[in-house]
Coordinates of C-alpha atoms and ligand atoms in Angstrom, one line a residue:
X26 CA 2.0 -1.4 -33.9
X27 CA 1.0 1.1 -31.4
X28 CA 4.0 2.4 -29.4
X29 CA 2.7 1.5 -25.6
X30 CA 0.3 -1.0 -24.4
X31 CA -1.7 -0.7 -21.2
X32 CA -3.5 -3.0 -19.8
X33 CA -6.0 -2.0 -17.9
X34 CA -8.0 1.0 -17.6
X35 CA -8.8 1.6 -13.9
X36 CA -6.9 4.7 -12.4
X37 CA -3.4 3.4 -12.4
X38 CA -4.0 2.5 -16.9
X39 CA -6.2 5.6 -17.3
X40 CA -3.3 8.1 -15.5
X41 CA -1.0 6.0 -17.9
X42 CA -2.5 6.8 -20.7
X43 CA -3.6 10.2 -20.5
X44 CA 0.3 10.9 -19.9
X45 CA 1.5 9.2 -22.5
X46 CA -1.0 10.5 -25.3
X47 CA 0.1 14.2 -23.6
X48 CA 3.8 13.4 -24.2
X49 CA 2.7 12.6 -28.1
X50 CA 3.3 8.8 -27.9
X51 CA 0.6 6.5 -29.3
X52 CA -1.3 4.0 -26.6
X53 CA -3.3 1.1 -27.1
X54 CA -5.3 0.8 -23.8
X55 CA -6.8 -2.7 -23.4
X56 CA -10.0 -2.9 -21.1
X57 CA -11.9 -6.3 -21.2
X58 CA -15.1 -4.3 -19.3
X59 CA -17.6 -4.7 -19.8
X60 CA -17.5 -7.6 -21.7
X61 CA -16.2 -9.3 -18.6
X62 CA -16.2 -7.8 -15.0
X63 CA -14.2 -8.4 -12.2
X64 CA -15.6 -9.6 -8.9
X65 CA -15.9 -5.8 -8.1
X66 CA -16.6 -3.3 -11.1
X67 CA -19.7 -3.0 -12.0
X68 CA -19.7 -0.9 -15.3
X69 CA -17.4 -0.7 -18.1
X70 CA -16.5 3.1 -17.2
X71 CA -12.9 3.6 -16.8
X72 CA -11.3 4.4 -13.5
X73 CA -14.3 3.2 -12.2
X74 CA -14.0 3.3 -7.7
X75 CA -14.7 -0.3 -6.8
X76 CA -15.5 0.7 -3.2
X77 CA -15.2 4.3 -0.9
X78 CA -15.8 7.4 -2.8
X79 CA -12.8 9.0 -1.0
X80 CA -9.3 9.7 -2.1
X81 CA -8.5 10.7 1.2
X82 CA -7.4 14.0 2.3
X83 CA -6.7 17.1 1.3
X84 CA -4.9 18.8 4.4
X85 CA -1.5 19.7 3.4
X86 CA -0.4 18.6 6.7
X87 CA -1.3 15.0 5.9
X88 CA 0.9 12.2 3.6
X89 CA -2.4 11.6 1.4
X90 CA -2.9 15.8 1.0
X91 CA 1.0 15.8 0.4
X92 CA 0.9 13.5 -2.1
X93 CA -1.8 15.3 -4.1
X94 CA -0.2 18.3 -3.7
X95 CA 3.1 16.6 -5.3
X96 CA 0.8 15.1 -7.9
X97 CA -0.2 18.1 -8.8
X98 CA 3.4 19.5 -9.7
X99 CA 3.7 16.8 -11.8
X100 CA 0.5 17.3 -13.8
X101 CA -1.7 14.6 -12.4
X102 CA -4.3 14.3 -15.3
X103 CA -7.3 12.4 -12.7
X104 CA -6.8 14.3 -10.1
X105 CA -8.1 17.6 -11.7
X106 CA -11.0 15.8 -13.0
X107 CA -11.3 14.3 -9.3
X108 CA -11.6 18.0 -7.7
X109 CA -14.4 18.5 -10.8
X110 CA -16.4 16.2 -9.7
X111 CA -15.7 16.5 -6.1
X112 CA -18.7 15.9 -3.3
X113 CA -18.5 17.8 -0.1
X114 CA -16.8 15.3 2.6
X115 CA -15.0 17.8 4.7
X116 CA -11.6 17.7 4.4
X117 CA -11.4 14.6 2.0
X118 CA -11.8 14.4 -1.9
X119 CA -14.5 12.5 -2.1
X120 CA -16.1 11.9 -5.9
X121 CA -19.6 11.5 -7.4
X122 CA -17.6 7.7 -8.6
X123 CA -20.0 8.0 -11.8
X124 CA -19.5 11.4 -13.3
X125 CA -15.6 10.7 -12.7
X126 CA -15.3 7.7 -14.5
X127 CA -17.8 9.2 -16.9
X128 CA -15.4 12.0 -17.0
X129 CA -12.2 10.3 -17.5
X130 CA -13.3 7.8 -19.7
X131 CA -14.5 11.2 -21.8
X132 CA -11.2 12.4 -21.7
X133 CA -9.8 9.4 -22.9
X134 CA -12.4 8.8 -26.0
X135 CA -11.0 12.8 -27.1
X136 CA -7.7 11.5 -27.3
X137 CA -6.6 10.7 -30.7
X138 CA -3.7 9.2 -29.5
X139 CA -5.4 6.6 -27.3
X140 CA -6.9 3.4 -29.2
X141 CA -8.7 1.7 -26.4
X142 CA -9.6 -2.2 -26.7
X143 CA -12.6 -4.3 -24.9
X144 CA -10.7 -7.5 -24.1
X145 CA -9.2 -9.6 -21.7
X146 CA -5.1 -9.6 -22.6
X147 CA -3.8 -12.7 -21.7
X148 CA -0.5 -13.3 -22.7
X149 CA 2.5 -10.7 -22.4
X150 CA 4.8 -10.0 -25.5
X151 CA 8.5 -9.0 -23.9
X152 CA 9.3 -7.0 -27.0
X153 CA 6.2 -5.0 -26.8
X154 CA 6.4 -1.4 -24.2
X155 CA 3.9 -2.4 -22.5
X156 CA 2.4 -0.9 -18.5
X157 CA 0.8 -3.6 -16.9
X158 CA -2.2 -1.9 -15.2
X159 CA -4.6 -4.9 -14.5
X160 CA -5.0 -4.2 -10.5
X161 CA -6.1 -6.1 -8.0
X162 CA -8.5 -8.4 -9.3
X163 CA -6.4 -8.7 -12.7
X164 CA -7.8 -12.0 -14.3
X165 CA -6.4 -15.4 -13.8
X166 CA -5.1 -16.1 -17.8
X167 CA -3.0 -12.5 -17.4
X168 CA -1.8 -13.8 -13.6
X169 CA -0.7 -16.8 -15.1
X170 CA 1.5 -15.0 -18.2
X171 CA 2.7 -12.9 -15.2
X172 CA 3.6 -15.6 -13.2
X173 CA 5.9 -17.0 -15.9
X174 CA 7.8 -13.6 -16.3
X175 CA 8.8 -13.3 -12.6
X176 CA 8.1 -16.7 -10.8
X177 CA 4.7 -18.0 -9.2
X178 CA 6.6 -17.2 -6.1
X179 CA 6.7 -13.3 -6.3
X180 CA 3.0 -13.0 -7.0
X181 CA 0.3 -12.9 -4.4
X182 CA -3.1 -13.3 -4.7
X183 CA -4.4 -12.1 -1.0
X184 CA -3.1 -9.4 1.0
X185 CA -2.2 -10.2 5.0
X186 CA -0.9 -7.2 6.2
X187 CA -0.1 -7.1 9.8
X188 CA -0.6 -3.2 11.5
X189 CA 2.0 -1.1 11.2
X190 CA 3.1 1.9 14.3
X191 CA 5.0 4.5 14.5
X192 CA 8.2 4.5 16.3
X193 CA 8.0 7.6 18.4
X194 CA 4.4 6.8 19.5
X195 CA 5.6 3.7 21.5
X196 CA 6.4 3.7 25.0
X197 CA 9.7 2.9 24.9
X198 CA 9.8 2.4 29.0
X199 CA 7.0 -0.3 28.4
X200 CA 9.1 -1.7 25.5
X201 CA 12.3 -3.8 25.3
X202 CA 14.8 -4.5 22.9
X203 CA 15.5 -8.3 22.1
X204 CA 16.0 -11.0 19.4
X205 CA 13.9 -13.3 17.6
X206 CA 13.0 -16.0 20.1
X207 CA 16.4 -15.5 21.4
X208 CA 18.1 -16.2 18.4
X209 CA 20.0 -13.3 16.8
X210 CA 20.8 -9.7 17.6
X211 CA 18.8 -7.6 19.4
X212 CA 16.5 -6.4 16.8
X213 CA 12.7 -6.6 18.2
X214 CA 10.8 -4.7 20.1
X215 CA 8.9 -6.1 22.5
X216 CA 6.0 -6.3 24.8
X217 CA 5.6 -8.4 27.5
X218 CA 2.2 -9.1 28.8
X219 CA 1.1 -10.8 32.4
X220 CA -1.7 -13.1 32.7
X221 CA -4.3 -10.2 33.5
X222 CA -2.9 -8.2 30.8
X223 CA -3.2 -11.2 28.0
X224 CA -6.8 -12.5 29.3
X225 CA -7.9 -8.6 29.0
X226 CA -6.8 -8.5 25.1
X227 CA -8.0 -12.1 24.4
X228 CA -11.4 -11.2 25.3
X229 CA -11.3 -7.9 23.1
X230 CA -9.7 -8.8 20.4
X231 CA -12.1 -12.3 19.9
X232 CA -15.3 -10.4 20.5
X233 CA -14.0 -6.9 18.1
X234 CA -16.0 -6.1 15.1
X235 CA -14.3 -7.5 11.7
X236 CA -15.0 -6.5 7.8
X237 CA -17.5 -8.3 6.7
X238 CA -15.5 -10.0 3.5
X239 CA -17.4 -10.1 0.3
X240 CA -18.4 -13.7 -1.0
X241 CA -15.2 -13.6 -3.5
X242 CA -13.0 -12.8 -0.7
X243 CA -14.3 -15.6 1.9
X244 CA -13.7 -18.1 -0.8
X245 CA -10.5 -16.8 -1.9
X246 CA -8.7 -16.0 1.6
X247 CA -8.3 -18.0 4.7
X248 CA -6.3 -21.3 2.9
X249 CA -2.9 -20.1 3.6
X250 CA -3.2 -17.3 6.4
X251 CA -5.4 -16.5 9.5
X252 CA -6.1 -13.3 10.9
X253 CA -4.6 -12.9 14.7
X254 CA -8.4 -13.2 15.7
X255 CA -9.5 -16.2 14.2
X256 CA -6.1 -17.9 15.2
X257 CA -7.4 -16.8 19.0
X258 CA -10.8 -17.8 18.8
X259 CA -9.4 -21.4 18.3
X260 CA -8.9 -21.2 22.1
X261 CA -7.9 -19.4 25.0
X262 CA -3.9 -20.2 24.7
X263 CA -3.5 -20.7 20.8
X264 CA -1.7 -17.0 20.8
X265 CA 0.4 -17.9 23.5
X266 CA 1.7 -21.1 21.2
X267 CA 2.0 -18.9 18.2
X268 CA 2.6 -15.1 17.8
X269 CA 2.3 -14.4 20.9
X270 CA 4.7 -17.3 22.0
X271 CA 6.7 -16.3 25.2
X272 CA 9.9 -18.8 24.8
X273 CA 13.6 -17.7 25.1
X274 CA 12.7 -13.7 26.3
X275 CA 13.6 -12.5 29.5
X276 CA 11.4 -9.9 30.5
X277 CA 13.8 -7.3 31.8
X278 CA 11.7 -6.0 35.1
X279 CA 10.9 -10.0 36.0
X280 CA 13.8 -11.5 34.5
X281 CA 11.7 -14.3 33.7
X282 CA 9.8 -15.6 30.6
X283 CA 6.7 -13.5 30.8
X284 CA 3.1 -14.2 30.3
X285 CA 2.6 -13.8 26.2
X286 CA 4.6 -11.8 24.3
X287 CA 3.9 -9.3 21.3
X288 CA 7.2 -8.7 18.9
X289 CA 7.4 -5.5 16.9
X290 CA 10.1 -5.8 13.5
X291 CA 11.5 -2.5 12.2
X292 CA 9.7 -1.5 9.2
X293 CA 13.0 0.3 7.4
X294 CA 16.0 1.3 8.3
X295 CA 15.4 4.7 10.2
X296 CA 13.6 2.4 12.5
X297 CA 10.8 4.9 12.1
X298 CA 8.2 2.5 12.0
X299 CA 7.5 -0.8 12.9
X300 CA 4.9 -4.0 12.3
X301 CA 3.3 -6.4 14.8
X302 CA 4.6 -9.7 14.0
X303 CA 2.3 -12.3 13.2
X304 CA -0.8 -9.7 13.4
X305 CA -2.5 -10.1 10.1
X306 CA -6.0 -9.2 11.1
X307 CA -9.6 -8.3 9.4
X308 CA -10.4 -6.3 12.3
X309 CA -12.5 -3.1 11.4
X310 CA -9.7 0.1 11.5
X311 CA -11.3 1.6 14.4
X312 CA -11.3 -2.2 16.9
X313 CA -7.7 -2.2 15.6
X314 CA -7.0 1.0 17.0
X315 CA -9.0 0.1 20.2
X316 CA -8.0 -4.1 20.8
X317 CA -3.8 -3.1 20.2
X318 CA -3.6 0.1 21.7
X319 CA -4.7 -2.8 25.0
X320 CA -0.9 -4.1 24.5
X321 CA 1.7 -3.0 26.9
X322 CA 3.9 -0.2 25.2
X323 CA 1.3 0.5 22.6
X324 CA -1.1 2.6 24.3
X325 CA -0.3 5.7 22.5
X326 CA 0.6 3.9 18.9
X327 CA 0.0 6.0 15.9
X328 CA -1.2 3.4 13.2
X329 CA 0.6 4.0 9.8
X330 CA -1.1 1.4 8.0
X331 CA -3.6 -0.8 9.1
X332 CA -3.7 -4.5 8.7
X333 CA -6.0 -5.8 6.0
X334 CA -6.9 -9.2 4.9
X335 CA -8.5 -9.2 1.4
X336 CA -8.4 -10.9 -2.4
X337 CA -5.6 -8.4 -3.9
X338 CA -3.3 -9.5 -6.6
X339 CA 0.4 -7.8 -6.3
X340 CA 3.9 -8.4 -7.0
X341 CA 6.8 -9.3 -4.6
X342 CA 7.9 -5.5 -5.8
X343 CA 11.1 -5.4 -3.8
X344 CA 12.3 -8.3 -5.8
X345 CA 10.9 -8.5 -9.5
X346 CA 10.5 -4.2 -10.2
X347 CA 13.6 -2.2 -10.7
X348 CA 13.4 1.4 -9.4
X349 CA 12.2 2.4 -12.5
X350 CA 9.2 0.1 -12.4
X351 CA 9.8 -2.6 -15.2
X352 CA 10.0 -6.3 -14.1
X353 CA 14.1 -7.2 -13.8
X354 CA 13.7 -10.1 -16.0
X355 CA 11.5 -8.4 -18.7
X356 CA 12.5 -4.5 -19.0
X357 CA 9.8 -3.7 -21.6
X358 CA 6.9 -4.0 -19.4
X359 CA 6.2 -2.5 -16.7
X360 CA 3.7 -2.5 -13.9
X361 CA 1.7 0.3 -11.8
X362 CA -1.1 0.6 -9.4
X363 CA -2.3 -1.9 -7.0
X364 CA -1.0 -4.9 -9.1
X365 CA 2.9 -3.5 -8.7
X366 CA 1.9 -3.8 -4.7
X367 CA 0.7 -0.2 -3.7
X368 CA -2.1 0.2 -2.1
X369 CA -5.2 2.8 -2.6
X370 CA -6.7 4.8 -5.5
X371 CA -4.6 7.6 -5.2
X372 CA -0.8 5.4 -4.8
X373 CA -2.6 3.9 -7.8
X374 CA -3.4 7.2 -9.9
X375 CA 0.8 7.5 -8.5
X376 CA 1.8 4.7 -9.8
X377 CA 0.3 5.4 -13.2
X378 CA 1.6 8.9 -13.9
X379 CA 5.3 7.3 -12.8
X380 CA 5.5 4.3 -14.5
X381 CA 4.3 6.8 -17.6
X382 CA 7.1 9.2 -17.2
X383 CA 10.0 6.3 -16.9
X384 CA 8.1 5.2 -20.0
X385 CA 8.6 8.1 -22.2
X386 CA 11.4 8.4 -21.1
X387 CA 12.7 5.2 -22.5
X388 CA 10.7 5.7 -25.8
X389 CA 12.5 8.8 -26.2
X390 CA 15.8 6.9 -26.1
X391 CA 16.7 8.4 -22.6
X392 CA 17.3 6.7 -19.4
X393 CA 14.4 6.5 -17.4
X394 CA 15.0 9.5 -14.9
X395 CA 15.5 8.5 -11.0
X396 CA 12.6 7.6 -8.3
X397 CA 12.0 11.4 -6.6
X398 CA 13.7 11.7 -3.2
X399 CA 12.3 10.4 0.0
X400 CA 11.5 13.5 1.5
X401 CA 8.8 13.7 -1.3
X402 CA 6.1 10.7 -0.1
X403 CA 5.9 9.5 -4.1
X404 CA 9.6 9.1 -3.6
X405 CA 9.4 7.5 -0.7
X406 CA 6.3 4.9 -1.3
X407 CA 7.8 3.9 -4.9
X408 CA 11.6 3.5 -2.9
X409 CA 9.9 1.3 -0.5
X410 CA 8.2 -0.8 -2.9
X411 CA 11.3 -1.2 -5.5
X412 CA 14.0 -1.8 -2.4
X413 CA 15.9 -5.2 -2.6
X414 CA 16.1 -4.1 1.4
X415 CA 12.2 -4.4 2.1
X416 CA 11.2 -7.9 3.5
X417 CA 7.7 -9.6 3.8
X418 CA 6.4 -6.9 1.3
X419 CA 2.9 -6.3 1.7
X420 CA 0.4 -3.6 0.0
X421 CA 1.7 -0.1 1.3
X422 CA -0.5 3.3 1.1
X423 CA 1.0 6.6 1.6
X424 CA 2.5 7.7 4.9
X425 CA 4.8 9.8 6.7
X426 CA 6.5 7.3 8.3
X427 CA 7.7 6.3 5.1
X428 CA 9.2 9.7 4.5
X429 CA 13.1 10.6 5.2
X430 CA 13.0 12.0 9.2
X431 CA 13.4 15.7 9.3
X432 CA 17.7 16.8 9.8
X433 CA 16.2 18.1 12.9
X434 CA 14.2 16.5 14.9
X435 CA 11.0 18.2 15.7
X436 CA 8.6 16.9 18.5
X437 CA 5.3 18.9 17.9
X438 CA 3.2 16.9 15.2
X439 CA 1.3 19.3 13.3
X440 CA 4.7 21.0 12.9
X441 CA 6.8 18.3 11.6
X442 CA 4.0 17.1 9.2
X443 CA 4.1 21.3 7.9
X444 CA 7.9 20.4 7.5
X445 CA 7.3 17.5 5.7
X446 CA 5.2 19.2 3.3
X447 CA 7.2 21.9 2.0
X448 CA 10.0 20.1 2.0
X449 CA 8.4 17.7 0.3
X450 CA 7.1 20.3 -2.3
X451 CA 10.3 21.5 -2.7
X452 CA 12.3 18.5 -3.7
X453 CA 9.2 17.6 -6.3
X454 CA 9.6 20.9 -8.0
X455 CA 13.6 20.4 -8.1
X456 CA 13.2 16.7 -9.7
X457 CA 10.8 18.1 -12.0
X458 CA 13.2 20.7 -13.4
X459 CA 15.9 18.0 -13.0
X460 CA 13.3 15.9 -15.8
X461 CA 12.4 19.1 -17.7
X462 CA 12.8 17.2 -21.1
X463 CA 10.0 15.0 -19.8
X464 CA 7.7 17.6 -18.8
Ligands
FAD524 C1 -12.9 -5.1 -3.2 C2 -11.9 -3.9 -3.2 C3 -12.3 -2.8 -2.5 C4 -11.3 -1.7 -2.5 N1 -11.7 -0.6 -1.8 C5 -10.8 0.5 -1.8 C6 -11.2 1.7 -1.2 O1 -12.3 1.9 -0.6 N2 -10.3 2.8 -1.2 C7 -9.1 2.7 -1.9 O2 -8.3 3.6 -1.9 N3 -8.7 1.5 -2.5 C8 -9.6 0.4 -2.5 N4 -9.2 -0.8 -3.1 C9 -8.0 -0.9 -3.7 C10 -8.2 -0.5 -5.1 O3 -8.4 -1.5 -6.0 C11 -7.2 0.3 -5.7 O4 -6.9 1.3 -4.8 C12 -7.4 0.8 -7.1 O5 -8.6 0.5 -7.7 C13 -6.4 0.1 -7.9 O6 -6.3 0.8 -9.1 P1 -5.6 0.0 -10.3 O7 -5.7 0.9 -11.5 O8 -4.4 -0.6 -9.9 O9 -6.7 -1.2 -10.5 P2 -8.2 -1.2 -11.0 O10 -8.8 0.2 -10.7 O11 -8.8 -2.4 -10.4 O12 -8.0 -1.3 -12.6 C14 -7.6 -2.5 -13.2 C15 -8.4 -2.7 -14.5 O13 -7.8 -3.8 -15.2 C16 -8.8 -4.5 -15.8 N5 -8.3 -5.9 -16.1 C17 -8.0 -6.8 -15.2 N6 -7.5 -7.9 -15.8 C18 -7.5 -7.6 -17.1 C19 -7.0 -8.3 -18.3 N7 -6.5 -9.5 -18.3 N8 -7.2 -7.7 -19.5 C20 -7.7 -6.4 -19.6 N9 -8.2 -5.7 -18.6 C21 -8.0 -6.3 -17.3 C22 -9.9 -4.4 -14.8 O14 -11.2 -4.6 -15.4 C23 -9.8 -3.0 -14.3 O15 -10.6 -2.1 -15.0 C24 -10.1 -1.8 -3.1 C25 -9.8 -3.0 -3.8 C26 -10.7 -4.0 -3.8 C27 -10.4 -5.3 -4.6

């Protein structure tokens, strides 16, 4: 028997694999393309990129350029042959998608170490190492096995991710604190709207531009949760009866219920960031930006993640993953990339080289080593997504306001995000010399 399994060979299985054949431990890398296809891929390539040919950027005074910058300390095996194949796209990586996967799927065929597989797993072994890598659209059989490790409950086949803002770009003298409905401490942020103020967003955010969902996605999606939008195009006052219900808050200057009402629920602890309850939404990024920015308070908000409806497959990560990404009730396998509730091709090329380290690790007989820190962002996106503390998990991509605030707190942007960096690169080259066996 081969010492690991992946399953999976998009970029979370590929990074997997290509670090585990490095640290001279046998792999067995099950791919059922292109015998069968998801909804998405279209060849049988791995780490083929199922939509945008971007991995975001490369400014080191961005969380995306961070993290590549972090990735490369560790010895990233895609992202080198990402930057090969690279496409001009200002300050993005962008990639020619079929000479990469041409490319990565060449450096997996030279590895002697890696025995790849065409077929659909369907069943999981709990005695057999195994990284399950099977992303988003990860087939229904393999859903099924997972299911029965950690409970149909804590996997989700649809992602409804309400925005998410940064603390410091809210108006806080437009803003009050208050609880749920009136029940509870004072947790919430809120924004209070008047009647001009609500009819004004109403009539944006029904007539914004949305994604238009691919036919998978329409069939799959709207049974259990509706956008904001669609909720408001049902009529005039539906918002006003549900997220943006007005009962049990005083507004502070009127001392009176007001109009409609938009909560806002603290994201972490730092209360560096926080997400608009109840505001799943298929909005293009750019109508999001324009429609909630309309909303008393949030004029000015910096969008750390925006919300996104689509056909996505992930675990209740917070719950089932320990910290060093195998399922609590199964510690041989583990899970990385989109599946383990990350979202984006670069978290997922993360995810891969991580859950690979903890996994030699453990086949070397060692304890898996420690998450990085949270001032590094792979730190703090893989601390996010394995904390018992993190409620109503959704898909999360890289971003700053994940990232442990400064000691000092430092008002001019470009500057803090310069901060972040090299701090960032300097706790990733410390835990790396902490792992040196690993490395
Ligand atoms: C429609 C769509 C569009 C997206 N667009 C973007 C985008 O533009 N930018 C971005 O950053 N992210 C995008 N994403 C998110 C994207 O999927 C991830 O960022 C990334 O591809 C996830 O990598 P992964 O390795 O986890 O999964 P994948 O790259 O999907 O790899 C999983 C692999 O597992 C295989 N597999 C599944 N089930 C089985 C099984 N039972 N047995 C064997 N093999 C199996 C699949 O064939 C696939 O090759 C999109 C996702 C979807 C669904």
């Amino acid at each position: 028997m081969n010492e690991v399994l992946i399953i999976g060979a998009g970029l979370a299985g590929s990074e997997a694999a290509l670090q585990l054949a490095r640290r001279s431990i046998a792999v067995t890398l099950c791919e059922m393309r292109p015998g069968k296809l998801t909804p998405a891929h279209r060849t049988g390539l791995c780490a083929e990129l199922v939509c945008s040919n971007s991995l975001k950027s490369q400014e080191p005074t961005t969380a995306a350029g961070t993290l590549k910058a972090e990735l490369d300390l560790l010895g990233s095996c895609l992202l080198p042959i990402a930057r090969a194949h690279a496409v001009a796209a200002g300050s993005a990586l962008a990639v020619d998608r079929d000479a990469f996967s041409a490319a990565v799927t060449d450096a997996i065929a030279a590895e002697p170490l890696i025995t790849r597989e065409q077929r659909e797993v369907r069943e999981l072994d709990p005695a057999q190492p195994t990284i399950i890598a099977a992303g988003p659209l990860a087939t229904g059989a393999l859903s099924e096995a997972l299911c029965q490790v950690v409970g149909a409950d804590s996997l989700a086949f649809y992602d409804a991710a309400a925005p998410i803002v940064s603390a410091e770009s809210l108006d806080m003298d437009r803003l009050f604190a208050a609880s749920r409905r009136g029940k509870g401490s004072a947790d919430y942020l809120n924004s209070a709207l008047d009647k001009p103020e609500y009819e004004r967003f109403y009539e944006e955010l029904v007539t914004a531009q949305r994604v238009v969902l691919r036919d998978f996605e329409r069939r799959e999606l709207f049974a259990a949760c509706q956008p904001v939008e669609e909720v408001a195009r049902t009529g005039p006052d539906a918002l006003r009866f549900g997220a943006l219900k007005p009962v049990g808050i005083d507004d502070p200057r009127t001392g009176r219920w007001p109009y409609a009402l938009v909560q806002l629920r603290a994201e972490n602890a730092e209360r560096s960031a926080y997400n608009l309850v109840g505001f799943q939404t298929n909005l293009t990024f750019p109508e999001q930006r324009r429609v909630f920015s309309l909303l008393p308070g949030l004029e000015h908000a910096e969008f750390l993640r925006y919300g996104v409806m689509h056909r996505n497959t992930f675990l209740d990560a917070p719950r089932v993953l320990a910290p060093d990404l195998c399922l609590k009730r199964s510690p041989q396998l583990s899970v990385a990339g989109q599946l383990m509730g990350t979202e984006g091709y670069l978290e997922a090329v993360s995810g891969g080289l991580l859950a690979a380290l903890m996994m030699a690790a453990r086949t070397g007989g060692q304890q898996a080593p420690p998450l990085p820190p949270c001032t590094t962002t792979l730190g703090a996106l893989f601390r996010y997504a394995t904390d018992p503390a993190t409620t109503g998990y959704q898909p999360m991509h890289v971003n700053y306001g994940l990232i442990e605030p400064l000691a000092t707190r430092q008002r001019n942007k470009q500057e803090r995000y310069r901060l972040y960096h090299e701090r960032a690169l300097q706790a990733m080259a410390q835990w790396r010399a902490d792992q040196r066996e690993l490395f």
